[in-house]
Coordinates of C-alpha atoms in Angstrom, one line a residue:
Chain A
M1 CA 16.5 9.3 25.3
A2 CA 15.8 10.9 21.9
E3 CA 12.7 10.2 19.9
P4 CA 12.5 7.0 17.8
S5 CA 12.0 9.2 14.8
S6 CA 15.5 10.6 15.2
L7 CA 16.8 7.0 14.7
F8 CA 14.9 7.0 11.4
L9 CA 16.3 10.3 10.3
A10 CA 19.9 9.5 11.5
T11 CA 19.9 6.2 9.7
L12 CA 18.5 7.9 6.6
K13 CA 21.1 10.5 6.6
R14 CA 24.0 8.1 7.3
D15 CA 22.9 5.7 4.6
L16 CA 22.3 8.4 2.0
T17 CA 25.8 9.7 2.6
L18 CA 27.1 6.2 2.3
A19 CA 25.2 5.7 -0.9
F20 CA 26.6 8.9 -2.4
R21 CA 30.1 8.0 -1.4
N22 CA 29.9 4.5 -3.1
R23 CA 28.4 5.7 -6.3
G24 CA 29.5 2.5 -8.1
D25 CA 27.0 0.4 -6.1
M26 CA 24.3 2.8 -7.2
V27 CA 25.2 2.9 -10.9
N28 CA 25.8 -0.8 -11.5
P29 CA 22.1 -1.9 -11.4
L30 CA 21.3 1.0 -13.8
V31 CA 24.0 0.0 -16.2
F32 CA 22.8 -3.6 -16.0
F33 CA 19.3 -2.4 -16.8
L34 CA 20.5 -0.5 -19.8
I35 CA 22.7 -3.3 -21.2
A36 CA 20.2 -6.1 -20.5
I37 CA 17.5 -4.1 -22.4
T38 CA 20.0 -3.5 -25.3
M39 CA 20.3 -7.3 -25.6
I40 CA 16.7 -7.7 -26.4
P41 CA 16.6 -6.1 -29.9
L42 CA 19.9 -7.8 -30.6
A43 CA 18.4 -11.2 -29.8
L44 CA 15.0 -10.7 -31.3
G45 CA 15.7 -8.4 -34.2
P46 CA 15.0 -4.7 -34.4
E47 CA 11.5 -5.1 -35.8
K48 CA 9.4 -2.2 -34.5
A49 CA 6.1 -4.0 -34.2
V50 CA 7.6 -6.8 -32.2
L51 CA 9.5 -4.5 -29.9
M52 CA 6.5 -2.3 -29.3
R53 CA 4.4 -5.4 -28.2
I54 CA 7.0 -6.8 -25.8
A55 CA 8.4 -3.5 -24.4
P56 CA 6.2 -3.2 -21.3
G57 CA 7.0 -6.7 -20.2
I58 CA 10.7 -6.5 -21.0
I59 CA 11.2 -3.2 -19.2
W60 CA 9.4 -4.6 -16.1
V61 CA 11.3 -7.9 -16.0
M62 CA 14.6 -6.1 -16.4
A63 CA 13.7 -3.6 -13.6
L64 CA 12.9 -6.6 -11.4
L65 CA 16.2 -8.2 -12.2
A66 CA 18.1 -5.0 -11.6
T67 CA 16.4 -4.6 -8.2
L68 CA 17.3 -8.2 -7.3
L69 CA 20.9 -7.5 -8.2
S70 CA 21.2 -4.6 -5.7
L71 CA 19.4 -6.3 -2.8
D72 CA 22.4 -8.2 -1.5
N73 CA 24.1 -4.9 -0.6
L74 CA 21.2 -3.7 1.5
F75 CA 22.5 -5.0 4.9
R76 CA 25.7 -6.7 3.8
S77 CA 28.2 -3.8 4.5
D78 CA 26.6 -3.0 7.8
F79 CA 26.8 -6.7 8.7
D80 CA 30.5 -6.8 7.7
D81 CA 31.6 -3.8 9.7
G82 CA 29.5 -4.6 12.8
S83 CA 27.2 -1.6 12.7
L84 CA 24.2 -3.8 12.2
E85 CA 24.8 -5.4 15.6
Q86 CA 24.8 -2.0 17.1
L87 CA 21.4 -1.3 15.7
L88 CA 20.2 -4.7 17.0
I89 CA 21.2 -3.9 20.6
S90 CA 20.0 -0.3 20.5
P91 CA 16.8 0.3 22.5
Y92 CA 14.9 1.7 19.4
P93 CA 12.6 -0.3 17.3
L94 CA 14.7 -2.1 14.7
S95 CA 12.0 -1.9 12.1
L96 CA 12.3 1.8 11.9
A97 CA 16.0 1.6 11.0
V98 CA 15.1 -1.1 8.5
A99 CA 12.5 1.2 7.0
A100 CA 15.1 4.0 6.7
K101 CA 17.5 1.6 5.0
V102 CA 14.9 0.4 2.6
F103 CA 13.9 3.9 1.7
V104 CA 17.5 4.8 0.9
H105 CA 17.8 1.6 -1.2
W106 CA 14.8 2.7 -3.1
L107 CA 16.1 6.2 -3.6
A108 CA 19.4 4.8 -4.8
T109 CA 18.1 2.1 -7.2
G110 CA 14.3 2.2 -7.6
L111 CA 14.0 5.9 -8.3
P112 CA 16.8 6.1 -10.9
L113 CA 15.5 3.0 -12.6
T114 CA 12.1 4.6 -12.8
L115 CA 13.6 7.8 -14.2
M116 CA 15.6 5.9 -16.8
A117 CA 12.7 3.7 -17.9
P118 CA 11.2 6.3 -20.4
L119 CA 14.5 6.5 -22.2
L120 CA 14.5 2.7 -22.7
G121 CA 10.8 2.9 -23.6
V122 CA 11.8 5.2 -26.5
M123 CA 14.5 2.8 -27.5
L124 CA 12.0 -0.1 -27.6
S125 CA 9.5 2.2 -29.4
L126 CA 6.9 2.0 -26.7
P127 CA 3.8 4.0 -27.6
E128 CA 3.9 7.5 -26.2
K129 CA 0.6 7.2 -24.3
A130 CA 2.1 4.4 -22.2
F131 CA 4.9 6.5 -20.7
G132 CA 2.8 7.9 -17.8
A133 CA 1.8 4.4 -16.8
L134 CA 5.3 3.2 -17.1
V135 CA 6.7 5.8 -14.7
L136 CA 3.7 5.6 -12.2
S137 CA 3.7 1.8 -12.1
L138 CA 7.5 1.7 -11.6
V139 CA 7.4 4.2 -8.8
L140 CA 4.9 2.1 -6.9
G141 CA 6.3 -1.2 -8.0
T142 CA 10.0 -0.6 -7.3
A143 CA 9.2 0.7 -3.8
A144 CA 7.2 -2.5 -3.1
M145 CA 10.0 -4.6 -4.5
S146 CA 12.6 -2.9 -2.2
L147 CA 10.4 -3.6 0.8
I148 CA 9.7 -7.2 0.0
G149 CA 13.3 -7.7 -1.1
S150 CA 14.5 -6.4 2.3
I151 CA 13.0 -9.6 3.9
G152 CA 15.1 -11.8 1.6
A153 CA 18.2 -9.7 2.2
A154 CA 17.7 -9.9 6.0
L155 CA 17.2 -13.6 5.9
T156 CA 20.4 -14.3 4.0
V157 CA 22.7 -11.6 5.4
G158 CA 24.5 -14.1 7.6
L159 CA 25.3 -16.4 4.7
R160 CA 28.4 -16.0 2.6
K161 CA 26.8 -16.9 -0.7
G162 CA 23.5 -15.1 -0.1
G163 CA 23.2 -13.6 -3.6
V164 CA 21.6 -16.4 -5.6
L165 CA 19.6 -17.5 -2.6
I166 CA 17.9 -14.1 -2.3
S167 CA 16.8 -14.3 -5.9
L168 CA 15.4 -17.8 -5.3
I169 CA 13.3 -16.8 -2.3
V170 CA 12.3 -13.3 -3.4
M171 CA 11.4 -13.8 -7.0
P172 CA 8.2 -15.8 -6.4
L173 CA 7.0 -13.0 -4.0
Y174 CA 7.6 -10.4 -6.8
I175 CA 5.2 -12.1 -9.2
P176 CA 2.0 -10.1 -8.3
I177 CA 3.9 -6.8 -8.7
L178 CA 5.4 -7.9 -12.0
I179 CA 1.9 -8.9 -13.3
F180 CA 0.2 -5.7 -12.4
G181 CA 3.1 -3.4 -13.3
A182 CA 3.5 -4.9 -16.7
S183 CA -0.2 -5.0 -17.2
A184 CA -0.6 -1.3 -16.4
V185 CA 1.8 -0.4 -19.1
Q186 CA 0.3 -2.8 -21.6
T187 CA -3.2 -1.5 -21.0
A188 CA -2.0 2.1 -21.3
A189 CA -0.3 1.2 -24.6
L190 CA -3.6 0.0 -25.9
G191 CA -5.1 3.3 -24.9
E192 CA -7.3 2.0 -22.1
A193 CA -7.7 3.0 -18.4
Y194 CA -5.0 1.5 -16.1
T195 CA -6.3 2.9 -12.8
M196 CA -7.2 -0.6 -11.5
Q197 CA -3.7 -1.9 -11.9
L198 CA -2.2 1.2 -10.2
A199 CA -4.7 0.8 -7.4
V200 CA -3.6 -2.9 -6.9
L201 CA 0.0 -1.9 -7.0
G202 CA -0.7 0.8 -4.4
A203 CA -2.5 -1.7 -2.2
G204 CA 0.5 -4.0 -2.5
L205 CA 2.8 -1.2 -1.5
A206 CA 0.7 -0.4 1.5
I207 CA 0.7 -4.0 2.7
A208 CA 4.4 -4.2 2.2
L209 CA 5.0 -0.9 3.9
V210 CA 3.3 -2.1 7.0
L211 CA 4.5 -5.7 7.2
A212 CA 7.9 -5.9 5.4
P213 CA 9.9 -3.8 7.9
L214 CA 8.6 -5.9 10.8
A215 CA 9.4 -9.1 9.0
A216 CA 12.8 -7.9 7.9
A217 CA 13.6 -6.8 11.5
G218 CA 12.6 -10.2 12.8
A219 CA 14.7 -11.9 10.1
L220 CA 17.7 -9.7 11.0
R221 CA 17.5 -10.7 14.6
V222 CA 17.4 -14.4 13.6
S223 CA 20.2 -14.3 11.1
V224 CA 22.6 -12.0 12.9
N225 CA 22.3 -13.6 16.4
G226 CA 22.4 -17.1 15.0
Chain B
M1 CA -7.9 -25.0 31.9
N2 CA -5.6 -27.9 31.4
W3 CA -2.8 -27.0 29.0
Q4 CA -0.7 -30.1 29.7
W5 CA -1.5 -31.6 26.3
F6 CA -0.1 -28.5 24.6
H7 CA 3.2 -28.6 26.4
R8 CA 3.5 -32.3 25.8
L9 CA 3.1 -31.7 22.1
G10 CA 6.4 -29.8 22.3
S11 CA 8.2 -32.9 23.4
P12 CA 9.7 -34.8 20.5
R13 CA 10.0 -38.0 22.6
W14 CA 6.3 -37.9 23.5
F15 CA 5.4 -37.4 19.9
Y16 CA 7.7 -40.2 18.7
E17 CA 6.3 -42.7 21.2
K18 CA 2.7 -41.7 20.7
T19 CA 2.7 -41.9 16.9
N20 CA 4.3 -45.3 17.1
A21 CA 0.8 -46.7 17.8
W22 CA -0.9 -44.6 15.2
L23 CA 1.3 -45.7 12.3
P24 CA -0.3 -49.1 11.5
W25 CA -3.8 -47.5 11.6
L26 CA -2.9 -44.7 9.4
M27 CA -1.1 -47.0 7.0
V28 CA -4.1 -49.4 6.7
S29 CA -6.7 -46.6 6.4
A30 CA -4.6 -44.6 3.9
W31 CA -3.9 -47.6 1.6
G32 CA -7.4 -49.0 2.1
L33 CA -9.1 -45.7 1.1
L34 CA -6.7 -45.1 -1.7
L35 CA -7.5 -48.5 -3.1
I36 CA -11.3 -48.2 -2.6
G37 CA -11.5 -44.6 -4.0
G38 CA -9.0 -45.4 -6.8
V39 CA -10.8 -48.5 -8.1
W40 CA -14.2 -46.8 -7.6
G41 CA -13.2 -43.7 -9.4
L42 CA -11.1 -45.2 -12.1
A43 CA -13.2 -48.3 -12.9
F44 CA -16.8 -47.8 -11.7
A45 CA -17.6 -44.1 -11.9
P46 CA -19.5 -43.2 -15.0
E47 CA -17.7 -41.9 -18.1
D48 CA -17.8 -38.2 -18.6
A49 CA -20.0 -37.1 -21.4
K50 CA -17.5 -34.6 -23.0
Q51 CA -14.1 -35.7 -21.7
H52 CA -14.7 -39.5 -21.7
N53 CA -12.2 -41.4 -19.7
S54 CA -9.5 -38.7 -19.5
F55 CA -11.5 -36.9 -16.7
R56 CA -10.6 -39.8 -14.4
I57 CA -7.2 -38.3 -13.6
L58 CA -9.3 -35.8 -11.5
Y59 CA -9.4 -38.5 -8.8
I60 CA -5.7 -38.1 -8.2
H61 CA -5.2 -34.5 -9.5
A62 CA -7.8 -32.7 -7.4
P63 CA -7.1 -34.3 -4.0
V64 CA -3.3 -33.8 -4.4
A65 CA -4.0 -30.2 -5.3
Y66 CA -6.0 -29.6 -2.1
V67 CA -3.4 -31.4 0.1
S68 CA -0.4 -29.5 -1.4
M69 CA -2.0 -26.2 -0.6
S70 CA -2.9 -27.3 2.9
C71 CA 0.7 -28.4 3.3
Y72 CA 2.0 -24.9 2.8
Y73 CA -0.4 -23.5 5.4
L74 CA 0.6 -26.3 7.8
M75 CA 4.2 -25.4 7.2
A76 CA 3.6 -21.7 8.0
I77 CA 1.4 -22.4 11.0
S78 CA 3.8 -24.8 12.6
G79 CA 6.7 -22.3 11.9
A80 CA 4.7 -19.6 13.7
V81 CA 3.9 -21.9 16.6
G82 CA 7.7 -22.8 16.9
L83 CA 8.6 -19.1 16.8
I84 CA 6.0 -18.0 19.3
W85 CA 6.3 -20.8 21.9
K86 CA 9.9 -21.7 21.2
M87 CA 9.1 -25.4 20.8
K88 CA 11.3 -27.9 19.1
L89 CA 8.7 -30.1 17.5
P90 CA 6.8 -27.6 15.3
F91 CA 10.0 -26.7 13.6
M92 CA 10.6 -30.4 12.8
V93 CA 7.1 -30.6 11.3
M94 CA 7.7 -27.4 9.4
K95 CA 10.9 -28.8 7.9
A96 CA 9.2 -32.1 7.0
C97 CA 6.4 -30.1 5.1
A98 CA 8.7 -28.5 2.5
P99 CA 9.9 -31.6 0.6
I100 CA 6.5 -33.3 0.9
G101 CA 4.8 -30.2 -0.4
L102 CA 7.3 -29.9 -3.3
G103 CA 6.6 -33.5 -4.2
L104 CA 2.9 -33.0 -4.1
T105 CA 3.0 -29.9 -6.3
I106 CA 5.1 -31.8 -8.8
V107 CA 2.4 -34.5 -8.9
V108 CA -0.3 -31.8 -9.4
L109 CA 1.6 -30.3 -12.3
A110 CA 2.4 -33.6 -13.9
T111 CA -1.1 -35.0 -13.7
G112 CA -2.4 -31.6 -14.9
S113 CA -0.4 -31.7 -18.0
I114 CA -1.1 -35.3 -18.7
W115 CA -4.8 -34.4 -18.5
G116 CA -4.1 -31.2 -20.5
K117 CA -2.7 -33.1 -23.5
P118 CA -5.8 -35.0 -24.6
T119 CA -8.2 -32.3 -23.4
W120 CA -6.6 -29.0 -24.3
G121 CA -4.2 -30.4 -26.9
T122 CA -1.2 -29.0 -25.1
W123 CA 1.1 -30.2 -22.3
W124 CA 1.4 -26.7 -20.8
E125 CA -1.0 -23.8 -20.8
W126 CA -0.3 -20.5 -19.0
D127 CA -3.6 -20.9 -17.2
A128 CA -4.2 -19.3 -13.9
R129 CA -4.4 -22.5 -11.9
L130 CA -1.5 -24.2 -13.5
T131 CA 0.7 -21.1 -13.1
S132 CA -0.2 -20.6 -9.4
Y133 CA 0.8 -24.2 -8.7
L134 CA 4.0 -23.7 -10.5
I135 CA 4.7 -20.7 -8.3
L136 CA 3.7 -22.7 -5.2
S137 CA 6.4 -25.2 -6.1
F138 CA 8.9 -22.3 -6.4
L139 CA 7.9 -21.3 -2.9
Y140 CA 8.6 -24.8 -1.6
L141 CA 11.9 -24.8 -3.5
G142 CA 12.9 -21.5 -1.8
A143 CA 12.0 -22.9 1.6
I144 CA 14.1 -26.0 1.0
A145 CA 17.0 -23.9 -0.3
L146 CA 16.9 -21.5 2.7
Q147 CA 16.8 -24.4 5.2
Q148 CA 19.8 -26.0 3.7
A149 CA 21.9 -22.8 3.5
F150 CA 22.4 -22.4 7.2
Q151 CA 25.0 -24.3 9.2
N152 CA 23.3 -23.5 12.5
R153 CA 20.1 -25.6 12.8
D154 CA 18.4 -23.0 15.2
T155 CA 18.9 -20.2 12.7
A156 CA 17.7 -22.3 9.8
D157 CA 14.5 -23.1 11.7
R158 CA 13.7 -19.6 12.6
A159 CA 14.7 -18.1 9.3
S160 CA 12.6 -20.6 7.3
A161 CA 9.6 -20.0 9.7
I162 CA 9.8 -16.3 8.8
L163 CA 10.0 -17.1 5.1
A164 CA 7.0 -19.4 5.4
L165 CA 4.9 -16.8 7.2
V166 CA 5.8 -14.2 4.6
G167 CA 4.8 -16.7 1.9
M168 CA 1.5 -17.3 3.7
V169 CA 0.6 -13.6 3.3
N170 CA 1.6 -13.8 -0.3
I171 CA -0.2 -17.0 -1.4
P172 CA -3.7 -15.5 -1.6
I173 CA -2.2 -12.5 -3.4
I174 CA -0.4 -14.6 -5.9
Y175 CA -3.4 -16.8 -6.4
K176 CA -5.7 -13.8 -7.1
S177 CA -3.2 -11.9 -9.2
V178 CA -2.5 -14.9 -11.5
D179 CA -6.3 -15.3 -11.8
W180 CA -6.7 -11.7 -12.8
W181 CA -3.7 -11.8 -15.1
Y182 CA -5.4 -14.6 -17.0
T183 CA -8.7 -12.8 -17.5
L184 CA -6.9 -9.5 -18.3
H185 CA -4.6 -10.8 -21.0
Q186 CA -5.7 -14.1 -22.4
P187 CA -9.1 -14.2 -24.0
A188 CA -10.4 -17.7 -23.2
T189 CA -9.4 -19.4 -26.4
L190 CA -9.2 -22.8 -24.7
K191 CA -12.1 -23.3 -22.5
I192 CA -12.2 -26.0 -20.0
V193 CA -15.4 -28.0 -20.1
G194 CA -18.0 -25.9 -18.2
K195 CA -17.9 -26.2 -14.5
S196 CA -21.2 -28.0 -14.5
T197 CA -22.5 -29.6 -11.3
I198 CA -20.8 -32.9 -10.9
A199 CA -23.0 -36.0 -10.7
P200 CA -23.1 -37.7 -7.3
S201 CA -21.9 -41.0 -8.8
M202 CA -18.7 -39.1 -9.7
L203 CA -18.5 -37.1 -6.5
Y204 CA -18.5 -39.9 -3.9
P205 CA -15.3 -41.5 -5.1
L206 CA -13.7 -38.0 -5.2
F207 CA -14.6 -37.5 -1.5
V208 CA -13.1 -40.9 -0.7
M209 CA -9.9 -39.9 -2.5
I210 CA -9.7 -36.5 -0.8
I211 CA -9.9 -38.1 2.6
A212 CA -7.5 -40.9 1.5
F213 CA -4.9 -38.3 0.4
Y214 CA -5.2 -36.3 3.6
I215 CA -4.6 -39.4 5.7
F216 CA -1.8 -40.4 3.4
F217 CA -0.3 -37.0 3.8
T218 CA -0.6 -37.3 7.6
L219 CA 1.2 -40.6 7.5
V220 CA 4.0 -39.4 5.3
L221 CA 4.4 -36.2 7.4
I222 CA 4.6 -38.3 10.6
L223 CA 7.2 -40.5 9.1
Y224 CA 9.3 -37.6 8.0
T225 CA 8.9 -35.9 11.3
R226 CA 10.0 -39.1 13.2
T227 CA 13.1 -39.3 11.0
E228 CA 13.9 -35.7 11.8
I229 CA 13.3 -36.3 15.5
L230 CA 15.8 -39.2 15.5
R231 CA 18.3 -37.1 13.6
R232 CA 18.1 -34.1 15.9
E233 CA 17.8 -35.9 19.2
S234 CA 20.5 -38.4 18.4
R235 CA 22.5 -37.4 21.4
T236 CA 19.8 -38.3 23.9
Q237 CA 19.6 -41.6 25.8
W238 CA 16.1 -42.6 24.6
V239 CA 17.1 -42.3 20.9
K240 CA 20.2 -44.3 21.6
D241 CA 18.1 -47.0 23.3
I242 CA 15.8 -47.2 20.2
V243 CA 18.7 -47.4 17.8
L244 CA 20.4 -50.1 19.9
G245 CA 17.2 -52.1 19.9
K246 CA 16.2 -51.5 23.5
E247 CA 13.0 -50.0 22.2
E248 CA 10.6 -51.9 24.4
G249 CA 12.1 -50.5 27.5
A250 CA 11.8 -46.9 26.2
R251 CA 8.2 -47.3 25.3
S252 CA 6.8 -48.4 28.6

């Protein structure tokens, strides 16, 4: 029997290949992020002072919504074609495969969102000194959101209309990340130190990294067998 | 060690028959204490120096706030017990907790804003405590929605138990983060009247009300659970006997 880590690597490789073959799924959340942020100046007026003040919060809320949008796909296609059941009956720890899938999900949505955020920051005239905080907080925050979201995706994978339900059960759990992420950017925009917020985000990511794959694996066993 | 009591707890029938005898006692003590504490707090406790009579809503607001938080923990713990020991009854208790908890958080939010209007001059303030109770009500809503989404009762039970457990990890985090968010962003423009030590003459009725609301919660929880037991065990003979009015025979 091969090492459990080879399961992790194999799942990683397979899911990465799949993600690159279905580029539409990867691009859609990004396009949503871009369009949704474009709506803000159209709705509120292009006044620079206003945009500057709300930019950190807006970018963070939209990143959260874009992540939510992509969560339903996390296990859905594997559930539909039966490969999820193969993972469930394999002798390897399921949480490892879940961790690999979540990692790919983050690479395909969280990371591009993070890379795109400075561009949107420029469009919303975010002060230059806040860009570092924006990228750093989004790196930590989107990873934690992918992990926590995987629990919601796993709980609802057996349901036809899981999409709205995921948002309903995952959004309250995202609140701490949203608070500290937006707060990091806001503090940086004021020119103050934001290490505390980053430390809390990192702590949240660490907790999620340990617990979320286990919880999501348990949830998958419940919702696939049931 | 004798673990028989623990296994018996897993039997819905045992629970149903046992609680039958408790109900009148719970009912009398809950309503009695609510009446005593309510009249004492609302009519006889001294008027607050700064908030005058509007502070009296505390006698409903604070106990309900305690109970609604405990209700979430009870939901998560009974879900865990159901998952670990594969018992039927804890899942029924867990399911009963969600709508009760939602109702309680709504009462907390409503009484909070009724108090907020004369004291802070606004119905809603993005204050840390108000916000964390709003989020708690969202968590209850999510639990109810997830429970209702599944066709299979077994899957619904275990899925919502997992969600409740995940939420239990998150509640302290949410609570703390909302707290920090408030101090980080909102300079305290509207200050609640200082948390001065409360006078004993105000405190005793509060104690009575807290105990009364816990007993009331127990009563309502048992009633909900009994209904759930009847619904789920409707195919068994003992439930049929009860429904057909042969209750006396089943109880002996």
